[in-house]
Phi, psi and omega in degrees: 000138191271094177249182180277149187264156190216150168292119180294085165262118198301141189090355185248190160224178184151178169292340166292313177298331179289323182252031182305330182277314178299314197295330187289314180295318180298316193288324179296307193312297199287350171034065188287136182262177199276343186240021179273148174252088229243138182240130176256116187259114184053068191290308178099222180284019158108350190308310188284339175296298192309313179330295192300306179307330172283343174262350159274032188313336169270353179253205187216157173222118163240120177251125180255149190200158168285313182294116178275329181280349178266336165302309189298334173287311191302310196283324175304303187306309168325296176296317156325306200274006195042033175290125173237002168270025186224139179227138165218148205216127175294123183208161162241096191310355185274323172250355183306142187264077174293155175294121182298142175064044201250305194248162199283322216228133133256130164229151180217148169226104180055045193226004183237031185237010171242019177304143166270349166229114186281299187308328180282310176304298182292357176280307183321287188307329182282310164292004166262004189267135160310155170301129180067022160307149185268149160262131153207104182239161178243132193223163171274155160286195172308144187303325185286356167250358152289080189292348165293310166297314190292311171326290192310323181298310192287317175302306209270327194233350185112216197270345159243009190074158177300170184292147186320114153111348194299119179057036187264330193078235170304146179269105189286005189242023194274341168264004193282349182272111183299303185316294186314324182288299154341289196290304189289334161297308172302328182285343193250009161094030174246144171232162173074047166306145164214160180236135187219108198282136166232116194251107188226165174250147174275166183240106191265354190164173172250005178219174164303317178305310190280330170299309162299339167282322187293294183299336192272349182265346185289143184301335194280322187282324177304328183283321177300315184298328178285353185276353191244148177321154158303316184287337185280332192299313186287315194293345180292303181300328185291312182292315196288334181280321161294335174288335177280330176293331188283350173274354191278128151269167169306330179251015176096205188271129186212159190213118178314153199185132165240121200236191167213147169277093160269141179243139161216168154244148187290122189317165180281327150251203208218345189320134197067358183288140173295133176240000000 
């Protein structure tokens, strides 16, 4: 889901807080090494970028994102941590002219689902990898396997919610189907594509009011609310508030979710790669 980005302060909400459990899974899967040169796609405020930089102390990390405000915050945090091997650039990874064969590893935490042309995008990313370089990304599984999305839709659009993807723009579940993603990555010049299921909860805040404010900032929530009549929108928000309250525990508001860790390597040849 395309959310606003934020930093994780315990007891608050924000993108890093929401994905705190997913972040650890990605960190382990990425296995950043001391001398690695790493590219972080859709880095937001740079939590995953800085994390990689701390491990690649003899290498370097580049974080790219389309949001300049998020990157400004990422630079501030990197300076505060004294990280000298990390840089940030505003860039669309689908079209940006990365230095070819520069990186050993490309990582992404939910930053690759919104490309207009995924084959062209991953081919472009692949050219930035050294031969046999690794891709490790986390994406959402299918919409119906993510309780948070199901709950939002049912709250704001009835028993089944509005038609999937209706008037919402980019689809956060676009890489949720393994056979389709395998085809995309192979057409983009990647090999050894593998999927590992991730079953972790997402965190929306320490209380219902905080969680509601956070969820109302989701792109999909705004789109669904705009589609309701003036009388229906307040009722829908109250339904959503009730659903969030039902998921409130001693440690805050949590929802079940399902994701994939997708790994691949740049293929030895690039025949058939979209350019």
